[in-house]
mmCIF file of C-alpha atoms in Angstrom:
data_model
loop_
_atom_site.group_PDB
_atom_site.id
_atom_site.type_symbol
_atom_site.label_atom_id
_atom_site.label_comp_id
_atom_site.label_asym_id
_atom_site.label_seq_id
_atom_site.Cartn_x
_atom_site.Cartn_y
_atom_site.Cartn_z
ATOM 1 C CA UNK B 127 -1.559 -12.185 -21.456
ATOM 2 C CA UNK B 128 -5.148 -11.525 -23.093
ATOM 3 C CA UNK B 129 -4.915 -8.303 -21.965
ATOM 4 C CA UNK B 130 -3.433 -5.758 -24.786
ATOM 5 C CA UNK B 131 -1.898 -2.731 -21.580
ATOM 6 C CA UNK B 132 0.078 -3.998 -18.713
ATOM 7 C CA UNK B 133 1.868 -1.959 -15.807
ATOM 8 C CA UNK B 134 5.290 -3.441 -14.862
ATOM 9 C CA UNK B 135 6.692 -3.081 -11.289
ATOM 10 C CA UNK B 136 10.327 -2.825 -10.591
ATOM 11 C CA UNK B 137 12.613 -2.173 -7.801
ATOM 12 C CA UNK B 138 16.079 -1.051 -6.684
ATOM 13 C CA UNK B 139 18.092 0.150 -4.189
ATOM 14 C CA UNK B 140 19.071 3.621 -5.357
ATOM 15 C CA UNK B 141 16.596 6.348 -6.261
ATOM 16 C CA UNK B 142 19.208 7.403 -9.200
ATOM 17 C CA UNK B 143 19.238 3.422 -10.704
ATOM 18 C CA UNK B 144 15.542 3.851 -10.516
ATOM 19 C CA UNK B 145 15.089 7.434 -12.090
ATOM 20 C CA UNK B 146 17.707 5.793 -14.943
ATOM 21 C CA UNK B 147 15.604 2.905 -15.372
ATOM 22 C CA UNK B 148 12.560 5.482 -15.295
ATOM 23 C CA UNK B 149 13.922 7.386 -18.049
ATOM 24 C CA UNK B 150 15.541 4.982 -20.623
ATOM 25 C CA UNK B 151 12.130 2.630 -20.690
ATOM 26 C CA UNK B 152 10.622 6.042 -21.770
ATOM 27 C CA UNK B 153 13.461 7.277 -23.979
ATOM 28 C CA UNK B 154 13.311 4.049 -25.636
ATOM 29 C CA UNK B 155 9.577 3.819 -26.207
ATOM 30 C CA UNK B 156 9.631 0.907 -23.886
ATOM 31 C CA UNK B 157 6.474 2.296 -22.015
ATOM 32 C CA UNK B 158 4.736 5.553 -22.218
ATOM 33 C CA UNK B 159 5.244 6.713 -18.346
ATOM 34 C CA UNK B 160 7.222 5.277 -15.400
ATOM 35 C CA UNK B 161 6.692 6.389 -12.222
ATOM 36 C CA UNK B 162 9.043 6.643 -8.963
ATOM 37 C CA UNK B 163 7.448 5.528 -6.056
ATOM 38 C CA UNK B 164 9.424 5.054 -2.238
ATOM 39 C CA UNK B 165 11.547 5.179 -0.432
ATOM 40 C CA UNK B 166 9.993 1.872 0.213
ATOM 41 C CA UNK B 167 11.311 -0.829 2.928
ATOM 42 C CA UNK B 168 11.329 -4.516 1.391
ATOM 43 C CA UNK B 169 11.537 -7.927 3.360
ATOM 44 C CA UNK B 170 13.311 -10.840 2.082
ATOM 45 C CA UNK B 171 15.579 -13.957 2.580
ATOM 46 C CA UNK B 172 19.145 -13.636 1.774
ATOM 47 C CA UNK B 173 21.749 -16.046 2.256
ATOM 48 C CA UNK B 174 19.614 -18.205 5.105
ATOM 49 C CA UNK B 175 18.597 -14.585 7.089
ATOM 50 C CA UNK B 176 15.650 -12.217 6.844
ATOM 51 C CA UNK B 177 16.727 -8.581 5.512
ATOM 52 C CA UNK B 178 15.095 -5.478 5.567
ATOM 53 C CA UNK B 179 16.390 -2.925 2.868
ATOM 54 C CA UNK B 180 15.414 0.461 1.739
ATOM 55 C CA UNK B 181 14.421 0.633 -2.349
ATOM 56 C CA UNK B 182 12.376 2.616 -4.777
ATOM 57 C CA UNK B 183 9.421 0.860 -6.726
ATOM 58 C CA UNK B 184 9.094 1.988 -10.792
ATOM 59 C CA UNK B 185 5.782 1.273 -12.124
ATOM 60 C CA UNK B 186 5.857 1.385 -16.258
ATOM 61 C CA UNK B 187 2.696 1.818 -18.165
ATOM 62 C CA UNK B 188 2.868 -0.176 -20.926
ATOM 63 C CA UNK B 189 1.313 -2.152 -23.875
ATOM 64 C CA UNK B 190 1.257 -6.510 -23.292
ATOM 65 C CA UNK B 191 3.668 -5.898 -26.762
ATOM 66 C CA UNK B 192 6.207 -4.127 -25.568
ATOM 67 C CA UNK B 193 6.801 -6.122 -22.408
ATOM 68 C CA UNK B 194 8.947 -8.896 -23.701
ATOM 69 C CA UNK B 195 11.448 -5.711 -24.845
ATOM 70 C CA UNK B 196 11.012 -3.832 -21.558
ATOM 71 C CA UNK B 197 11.633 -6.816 -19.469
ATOM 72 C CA UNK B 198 14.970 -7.123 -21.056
ATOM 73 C CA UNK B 199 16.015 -3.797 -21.337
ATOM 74 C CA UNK B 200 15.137 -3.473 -17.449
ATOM 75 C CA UNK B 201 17.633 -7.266 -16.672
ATOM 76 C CA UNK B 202 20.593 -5.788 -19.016
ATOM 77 C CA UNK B 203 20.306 -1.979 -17.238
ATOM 78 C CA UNK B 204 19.788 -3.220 -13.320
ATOM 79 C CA UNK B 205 22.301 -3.548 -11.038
ATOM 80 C CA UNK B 206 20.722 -6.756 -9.340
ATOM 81 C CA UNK B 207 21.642 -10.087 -10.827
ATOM 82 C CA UNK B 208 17.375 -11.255 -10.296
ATOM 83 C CA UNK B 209 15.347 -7.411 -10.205
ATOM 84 C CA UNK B 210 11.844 -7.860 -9.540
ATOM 85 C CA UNK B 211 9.849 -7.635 -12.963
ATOM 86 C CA UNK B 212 6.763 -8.704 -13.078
ATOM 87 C CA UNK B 213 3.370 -7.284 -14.932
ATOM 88 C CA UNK B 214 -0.234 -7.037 -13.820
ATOM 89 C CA UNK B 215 -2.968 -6.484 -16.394
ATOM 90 C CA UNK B 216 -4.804 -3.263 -16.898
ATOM 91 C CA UNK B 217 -8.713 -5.000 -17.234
ATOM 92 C CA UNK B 218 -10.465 -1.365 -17.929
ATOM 93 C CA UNK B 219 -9.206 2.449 -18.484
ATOM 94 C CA UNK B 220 -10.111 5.585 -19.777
ATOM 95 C CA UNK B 221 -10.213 5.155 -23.777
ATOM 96 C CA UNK B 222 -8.287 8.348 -23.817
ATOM 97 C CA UNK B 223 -5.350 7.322 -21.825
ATOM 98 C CA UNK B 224 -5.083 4.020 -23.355
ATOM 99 C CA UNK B 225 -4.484 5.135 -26.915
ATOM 100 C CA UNK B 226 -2.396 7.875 -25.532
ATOM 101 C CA UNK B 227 -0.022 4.443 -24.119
ATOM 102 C CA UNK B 228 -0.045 2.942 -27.431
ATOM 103 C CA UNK B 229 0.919 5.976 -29.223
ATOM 104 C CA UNK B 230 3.899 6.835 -26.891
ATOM 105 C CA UNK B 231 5.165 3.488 -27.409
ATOM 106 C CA UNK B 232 4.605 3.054 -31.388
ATOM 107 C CA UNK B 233 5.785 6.840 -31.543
ATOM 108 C CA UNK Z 270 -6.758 -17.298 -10.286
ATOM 109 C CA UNK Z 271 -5.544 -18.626 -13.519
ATOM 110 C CA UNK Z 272 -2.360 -17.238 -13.202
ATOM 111 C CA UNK Z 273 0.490 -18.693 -11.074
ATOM 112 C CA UNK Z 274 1.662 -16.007 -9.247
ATOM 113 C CA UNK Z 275 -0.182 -12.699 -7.275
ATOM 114 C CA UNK Z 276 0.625 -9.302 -5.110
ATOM 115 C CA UNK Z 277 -0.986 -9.233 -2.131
ATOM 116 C CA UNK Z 278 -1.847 -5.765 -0.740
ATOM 117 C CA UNK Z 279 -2.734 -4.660 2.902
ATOM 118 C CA UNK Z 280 -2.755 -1.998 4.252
ATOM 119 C CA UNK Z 281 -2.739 -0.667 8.353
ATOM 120 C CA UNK Z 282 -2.183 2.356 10.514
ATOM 121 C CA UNK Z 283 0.678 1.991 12.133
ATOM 122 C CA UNK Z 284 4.273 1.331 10.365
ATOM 123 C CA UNK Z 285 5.057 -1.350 13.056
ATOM 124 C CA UNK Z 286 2.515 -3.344 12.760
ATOM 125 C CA UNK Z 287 2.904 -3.182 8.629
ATOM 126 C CA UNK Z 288 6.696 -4.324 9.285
ATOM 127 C CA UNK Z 289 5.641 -7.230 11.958
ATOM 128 C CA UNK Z 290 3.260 -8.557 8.757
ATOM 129 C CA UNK Z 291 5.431 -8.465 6.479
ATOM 130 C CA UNK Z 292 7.752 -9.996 8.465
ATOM 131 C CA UNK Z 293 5.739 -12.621 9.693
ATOM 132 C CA UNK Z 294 4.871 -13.367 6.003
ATOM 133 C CA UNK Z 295 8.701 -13.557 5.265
ATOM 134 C CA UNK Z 296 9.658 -15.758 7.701
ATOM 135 C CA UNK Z 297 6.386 -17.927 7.475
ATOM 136 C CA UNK Z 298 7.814 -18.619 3.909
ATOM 137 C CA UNK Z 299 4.166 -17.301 3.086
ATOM 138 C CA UNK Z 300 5.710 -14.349 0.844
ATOM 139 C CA UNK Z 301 8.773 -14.031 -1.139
ATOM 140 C CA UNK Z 302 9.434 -10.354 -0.194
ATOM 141 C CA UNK Z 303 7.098 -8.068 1.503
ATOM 142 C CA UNK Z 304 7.203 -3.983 0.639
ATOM 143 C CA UNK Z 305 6.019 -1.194 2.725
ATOM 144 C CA UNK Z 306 4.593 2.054 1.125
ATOM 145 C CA UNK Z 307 3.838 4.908 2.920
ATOM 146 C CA UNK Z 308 2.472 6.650 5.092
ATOM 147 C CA UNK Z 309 -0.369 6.623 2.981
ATOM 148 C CA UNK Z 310 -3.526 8.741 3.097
ATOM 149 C CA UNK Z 311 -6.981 6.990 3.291
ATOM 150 C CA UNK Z 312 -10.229 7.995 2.913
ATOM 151 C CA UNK Z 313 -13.400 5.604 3.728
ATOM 152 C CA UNK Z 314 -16.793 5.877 5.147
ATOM 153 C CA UNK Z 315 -17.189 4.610 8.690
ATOM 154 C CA UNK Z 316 -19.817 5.010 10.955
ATOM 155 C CA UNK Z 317 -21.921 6.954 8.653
ATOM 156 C CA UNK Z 318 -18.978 9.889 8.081
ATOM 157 C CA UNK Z 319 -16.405 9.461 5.795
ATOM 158 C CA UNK Z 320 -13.006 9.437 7.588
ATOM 159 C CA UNK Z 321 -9.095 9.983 6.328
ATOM 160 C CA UNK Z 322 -6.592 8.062 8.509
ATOM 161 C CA UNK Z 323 -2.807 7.972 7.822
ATOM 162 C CA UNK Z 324 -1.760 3.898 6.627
ATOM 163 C CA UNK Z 325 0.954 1.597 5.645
ATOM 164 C CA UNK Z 326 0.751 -0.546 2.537
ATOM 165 C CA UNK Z 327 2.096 -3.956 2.482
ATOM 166 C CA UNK Z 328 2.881 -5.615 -0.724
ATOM 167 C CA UNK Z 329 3.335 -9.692 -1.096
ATOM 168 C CA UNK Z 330 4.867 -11.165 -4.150
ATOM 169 C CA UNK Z 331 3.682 -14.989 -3.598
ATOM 170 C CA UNK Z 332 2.552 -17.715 -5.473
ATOM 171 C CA UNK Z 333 -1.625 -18.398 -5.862
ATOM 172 C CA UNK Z 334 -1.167 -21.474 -4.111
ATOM 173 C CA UNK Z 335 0.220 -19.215 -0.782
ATOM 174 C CA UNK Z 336 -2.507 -17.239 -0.864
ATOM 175 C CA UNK Z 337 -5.006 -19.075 1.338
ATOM 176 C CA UNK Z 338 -2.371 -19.504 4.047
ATOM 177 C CA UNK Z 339 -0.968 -16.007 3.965
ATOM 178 C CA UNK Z 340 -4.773 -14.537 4.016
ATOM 179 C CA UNK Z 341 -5.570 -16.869 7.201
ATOM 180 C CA UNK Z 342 -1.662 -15.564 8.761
ATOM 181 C CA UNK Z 343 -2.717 -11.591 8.201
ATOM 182 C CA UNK Z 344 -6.444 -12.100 9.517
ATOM 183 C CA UNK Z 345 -5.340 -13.673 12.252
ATOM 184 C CA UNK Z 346 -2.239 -11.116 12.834
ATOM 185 C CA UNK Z 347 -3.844 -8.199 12.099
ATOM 186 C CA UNK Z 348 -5.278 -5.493 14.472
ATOM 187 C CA UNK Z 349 -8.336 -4.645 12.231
ATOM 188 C CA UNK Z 350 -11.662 -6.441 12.256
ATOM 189 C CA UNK Z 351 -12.206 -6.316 8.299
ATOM 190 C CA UNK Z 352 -8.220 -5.338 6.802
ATOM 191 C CA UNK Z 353 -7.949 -4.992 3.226
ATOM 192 C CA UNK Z 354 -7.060 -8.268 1.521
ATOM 193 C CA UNK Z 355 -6.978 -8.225 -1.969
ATOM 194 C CA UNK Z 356 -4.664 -10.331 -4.338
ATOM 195 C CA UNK Z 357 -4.033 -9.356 -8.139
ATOM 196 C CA UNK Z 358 -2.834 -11.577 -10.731
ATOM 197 C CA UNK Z 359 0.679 -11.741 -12.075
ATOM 198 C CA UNK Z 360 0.251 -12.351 -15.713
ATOM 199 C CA UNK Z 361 4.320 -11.825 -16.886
ATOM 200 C CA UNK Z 362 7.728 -11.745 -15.642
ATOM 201 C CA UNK Z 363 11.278 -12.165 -15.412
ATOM 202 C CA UNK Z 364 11.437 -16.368 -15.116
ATOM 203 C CA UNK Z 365 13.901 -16.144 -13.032
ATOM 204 C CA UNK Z 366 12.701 -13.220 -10.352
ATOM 205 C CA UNK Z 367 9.773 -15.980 -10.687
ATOM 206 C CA UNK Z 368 11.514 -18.730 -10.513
ATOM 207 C CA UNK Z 369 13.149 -17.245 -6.918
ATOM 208 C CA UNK Z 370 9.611 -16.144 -5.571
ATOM 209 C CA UNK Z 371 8.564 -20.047 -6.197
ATOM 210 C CA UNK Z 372 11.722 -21.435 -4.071
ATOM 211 C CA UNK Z 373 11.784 -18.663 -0.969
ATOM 212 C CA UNK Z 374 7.993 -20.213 -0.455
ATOM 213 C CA UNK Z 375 8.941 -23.800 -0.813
ATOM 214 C CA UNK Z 376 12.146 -23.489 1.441
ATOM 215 C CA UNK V 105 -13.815 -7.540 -16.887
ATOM 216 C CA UNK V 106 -14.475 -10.952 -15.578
ATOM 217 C CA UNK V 107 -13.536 -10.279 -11.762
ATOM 218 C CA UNK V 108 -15.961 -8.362 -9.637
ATOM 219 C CA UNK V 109 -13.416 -5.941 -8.061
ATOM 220 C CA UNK V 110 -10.775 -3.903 -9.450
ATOM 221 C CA UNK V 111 -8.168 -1.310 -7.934
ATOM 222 C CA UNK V 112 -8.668 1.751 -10.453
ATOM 223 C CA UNK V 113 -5.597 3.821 -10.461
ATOM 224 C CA UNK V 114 -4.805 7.594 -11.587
ATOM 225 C CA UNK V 115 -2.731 10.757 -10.983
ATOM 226 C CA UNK V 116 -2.521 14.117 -10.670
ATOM 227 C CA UNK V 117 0.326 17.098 -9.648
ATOM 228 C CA UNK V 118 -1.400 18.575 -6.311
ATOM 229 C CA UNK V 119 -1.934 16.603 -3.483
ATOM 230 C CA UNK V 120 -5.103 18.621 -2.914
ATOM 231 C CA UNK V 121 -6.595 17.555 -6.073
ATOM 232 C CA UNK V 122 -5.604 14.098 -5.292
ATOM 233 C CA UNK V 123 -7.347 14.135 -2.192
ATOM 234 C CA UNK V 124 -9.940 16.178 -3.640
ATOM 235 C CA UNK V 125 -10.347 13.423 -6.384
ATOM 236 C CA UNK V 126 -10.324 10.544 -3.333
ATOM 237 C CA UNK V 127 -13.198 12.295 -1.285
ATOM 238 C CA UNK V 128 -15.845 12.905 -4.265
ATOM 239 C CA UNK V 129 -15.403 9.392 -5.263
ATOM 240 C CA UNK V 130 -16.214 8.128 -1.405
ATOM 241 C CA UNK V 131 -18.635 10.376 -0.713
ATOM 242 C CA UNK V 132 -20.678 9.429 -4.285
ATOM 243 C CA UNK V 133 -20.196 5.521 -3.373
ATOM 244 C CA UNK V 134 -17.802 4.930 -6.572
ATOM 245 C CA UNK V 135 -15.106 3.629 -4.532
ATOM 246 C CA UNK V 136 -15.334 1.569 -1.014
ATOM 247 C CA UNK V 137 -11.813 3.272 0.100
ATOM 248 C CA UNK V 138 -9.341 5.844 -1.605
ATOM 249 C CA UNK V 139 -5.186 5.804 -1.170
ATOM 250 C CA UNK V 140 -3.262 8.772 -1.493
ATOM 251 C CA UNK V 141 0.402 7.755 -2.355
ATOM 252 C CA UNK V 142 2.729 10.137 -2.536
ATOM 253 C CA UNK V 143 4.617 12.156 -3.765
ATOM 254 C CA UNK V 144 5.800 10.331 -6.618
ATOM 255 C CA UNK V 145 7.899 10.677 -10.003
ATOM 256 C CA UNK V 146 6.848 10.709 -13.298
ATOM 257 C CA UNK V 147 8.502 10.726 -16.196
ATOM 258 C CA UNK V 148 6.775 10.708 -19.779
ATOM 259 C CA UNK V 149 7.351 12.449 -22.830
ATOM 260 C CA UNK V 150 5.343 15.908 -23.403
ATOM 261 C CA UNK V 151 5.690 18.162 -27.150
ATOM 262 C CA UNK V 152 8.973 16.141 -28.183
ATOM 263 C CA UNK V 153 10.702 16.365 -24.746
ATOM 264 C CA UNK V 154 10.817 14.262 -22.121
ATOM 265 C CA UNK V 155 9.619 15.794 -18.642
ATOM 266 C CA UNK V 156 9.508 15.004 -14.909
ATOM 267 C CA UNK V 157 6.964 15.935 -12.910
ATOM 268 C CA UNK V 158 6.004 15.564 -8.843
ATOM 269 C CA UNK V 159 2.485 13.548 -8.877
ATOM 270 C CA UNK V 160 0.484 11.868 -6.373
ATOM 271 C CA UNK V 161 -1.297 8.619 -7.043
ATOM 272 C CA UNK V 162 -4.980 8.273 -5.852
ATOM 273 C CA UNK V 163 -5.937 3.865 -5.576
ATOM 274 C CA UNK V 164 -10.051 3.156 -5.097
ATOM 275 C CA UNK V 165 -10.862 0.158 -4.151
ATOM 276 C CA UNK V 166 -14.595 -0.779 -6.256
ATOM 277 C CA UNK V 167 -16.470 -3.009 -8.280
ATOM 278 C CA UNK V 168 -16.475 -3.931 -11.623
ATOM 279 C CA UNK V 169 -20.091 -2.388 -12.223
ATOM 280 C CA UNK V 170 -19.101 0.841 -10.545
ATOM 281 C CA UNK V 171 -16.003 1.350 -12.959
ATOM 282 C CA UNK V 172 -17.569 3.076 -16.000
ATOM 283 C CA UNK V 173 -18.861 6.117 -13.201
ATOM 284 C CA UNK V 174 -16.222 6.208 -11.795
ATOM 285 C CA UNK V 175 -14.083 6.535 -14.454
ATOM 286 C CA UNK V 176 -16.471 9.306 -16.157
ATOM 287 C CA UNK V 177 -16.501 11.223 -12.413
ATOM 288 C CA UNK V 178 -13.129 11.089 -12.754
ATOM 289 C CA UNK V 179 -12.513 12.342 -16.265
ATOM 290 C CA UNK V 180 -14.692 15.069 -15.400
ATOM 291 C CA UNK V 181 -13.327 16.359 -12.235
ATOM 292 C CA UNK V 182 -9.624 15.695 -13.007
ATOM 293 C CA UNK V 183 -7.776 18.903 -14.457
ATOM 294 C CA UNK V 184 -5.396 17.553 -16.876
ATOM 295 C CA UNK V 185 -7.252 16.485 -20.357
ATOM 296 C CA UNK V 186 -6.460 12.953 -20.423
ATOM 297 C CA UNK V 187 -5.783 11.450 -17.260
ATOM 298 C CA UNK V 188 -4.579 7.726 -16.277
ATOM 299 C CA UNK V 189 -7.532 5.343 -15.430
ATOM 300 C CA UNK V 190 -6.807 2.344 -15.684
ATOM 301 C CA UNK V 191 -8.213 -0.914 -13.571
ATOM 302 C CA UNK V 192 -6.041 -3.559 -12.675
ATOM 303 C CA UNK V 193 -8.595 -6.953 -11.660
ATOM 304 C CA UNK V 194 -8.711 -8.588 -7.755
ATOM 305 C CA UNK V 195 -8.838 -12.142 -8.288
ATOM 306 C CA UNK V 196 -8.520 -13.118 -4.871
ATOM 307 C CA UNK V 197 -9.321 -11.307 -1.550
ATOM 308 C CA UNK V 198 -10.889 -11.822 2.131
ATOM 309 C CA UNK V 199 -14.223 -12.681 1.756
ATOM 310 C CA UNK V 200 -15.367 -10.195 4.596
ATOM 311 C CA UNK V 201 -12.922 -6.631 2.755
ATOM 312 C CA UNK V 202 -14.974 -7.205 -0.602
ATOM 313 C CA UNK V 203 -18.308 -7.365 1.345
ATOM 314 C CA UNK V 204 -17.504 -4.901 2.914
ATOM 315 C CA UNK V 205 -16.394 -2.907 -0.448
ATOM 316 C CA UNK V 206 -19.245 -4.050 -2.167
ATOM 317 C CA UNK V 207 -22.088 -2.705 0.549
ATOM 318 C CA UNK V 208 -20.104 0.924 0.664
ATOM 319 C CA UNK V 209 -20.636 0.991 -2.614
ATOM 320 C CA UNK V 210 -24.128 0.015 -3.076
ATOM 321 C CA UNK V 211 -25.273 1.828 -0.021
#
């Protein structure tokens, strides 16, 4: 991860697990926003068939250095024994909004 | 692609044919999971006016080495001409939510 | 930046803005396409507290060289003080979409 900001996509199946997840990355200075996005409608194998299930997506804004402690704040809060976390790297922003990340999450 | 693992994002304008693709990328062991967002709202030029047109976002989680195959499977599927196609890198995650994408596209 | 596309992401609380926000950055060929999703939840903190608002999320699809206008078109027309912009890199994508993103863009 060369990059130093990341944004970290999770899902779930209830919009309240999600708005908790949501709130304690930002309460604990995990990541400086999270937003809610869905309902969404996610595709999968389980158990040898395909299912289709309703979730909500949360998308943290975050620093590459607070990752490693978001990541396992999100696996020891969700409700799913593998949640989706993964992180894609923020290449360019506005110099603005990415000191306002940093400070959030040093705060 | 460096990294190991990318989302793949598409997007169409109507919600069945967004669930047939990620279906078809599901079951084609092309894509993990597959997520629709929307509706959507997009705006684009086309035919020398710029046009809004309600869509449906798919998201992939896959491996890089999928991506070939599941670009050639949504070409070929898909009702557009020139559909978005765009793949961004996965540069962290939970090993074992990676771990799981890695085995539903070897199965 | 090393790739030659990015997805360039921000957000704003009216859906009018947002789509106000999309259109200027078509019509000025900063972005190939523009993605309204929405509504979504944000939670971040604000003066000590932490605070929930309804936001929509605007996604242009662009190159690397037309980031930096973008981004100032943006900071300029956007009504909060420091907005999100941030770029997240397409390493991979059909050949014919970032043709096709690259001429709207140049054209």
């Amino acid at each position: 991860m060369a990059e130093a900001y990341v944004q970290v996509t999770t899902t779930t199946d209830s919009r309240k697990e999600a708005a908790e997840l949501a709130r304690a990355a930002v309460t604990g200075r995990l990541a400086a926003c999270a937003q809610l996005v869905g309902p969404i409608a996610s595709t999968y194998w389980w158990e040898g068939e395909i299912e289709s299930a309703e979730e909500w997506m949360v998308l943290f804004k975050t620093t590459t250095d607070c990752f490693a402690d978001l990541a396992a704040q999100i696996t020891e809060q969700h409700s799913y024994d593998t949640p989706e976390i993964i992180a894609t790297p923020v290449v360019a922003g506005s110099a603005e909004y990415l000191s306002w990340v940093r400070e959030q999450t040093t705060g």
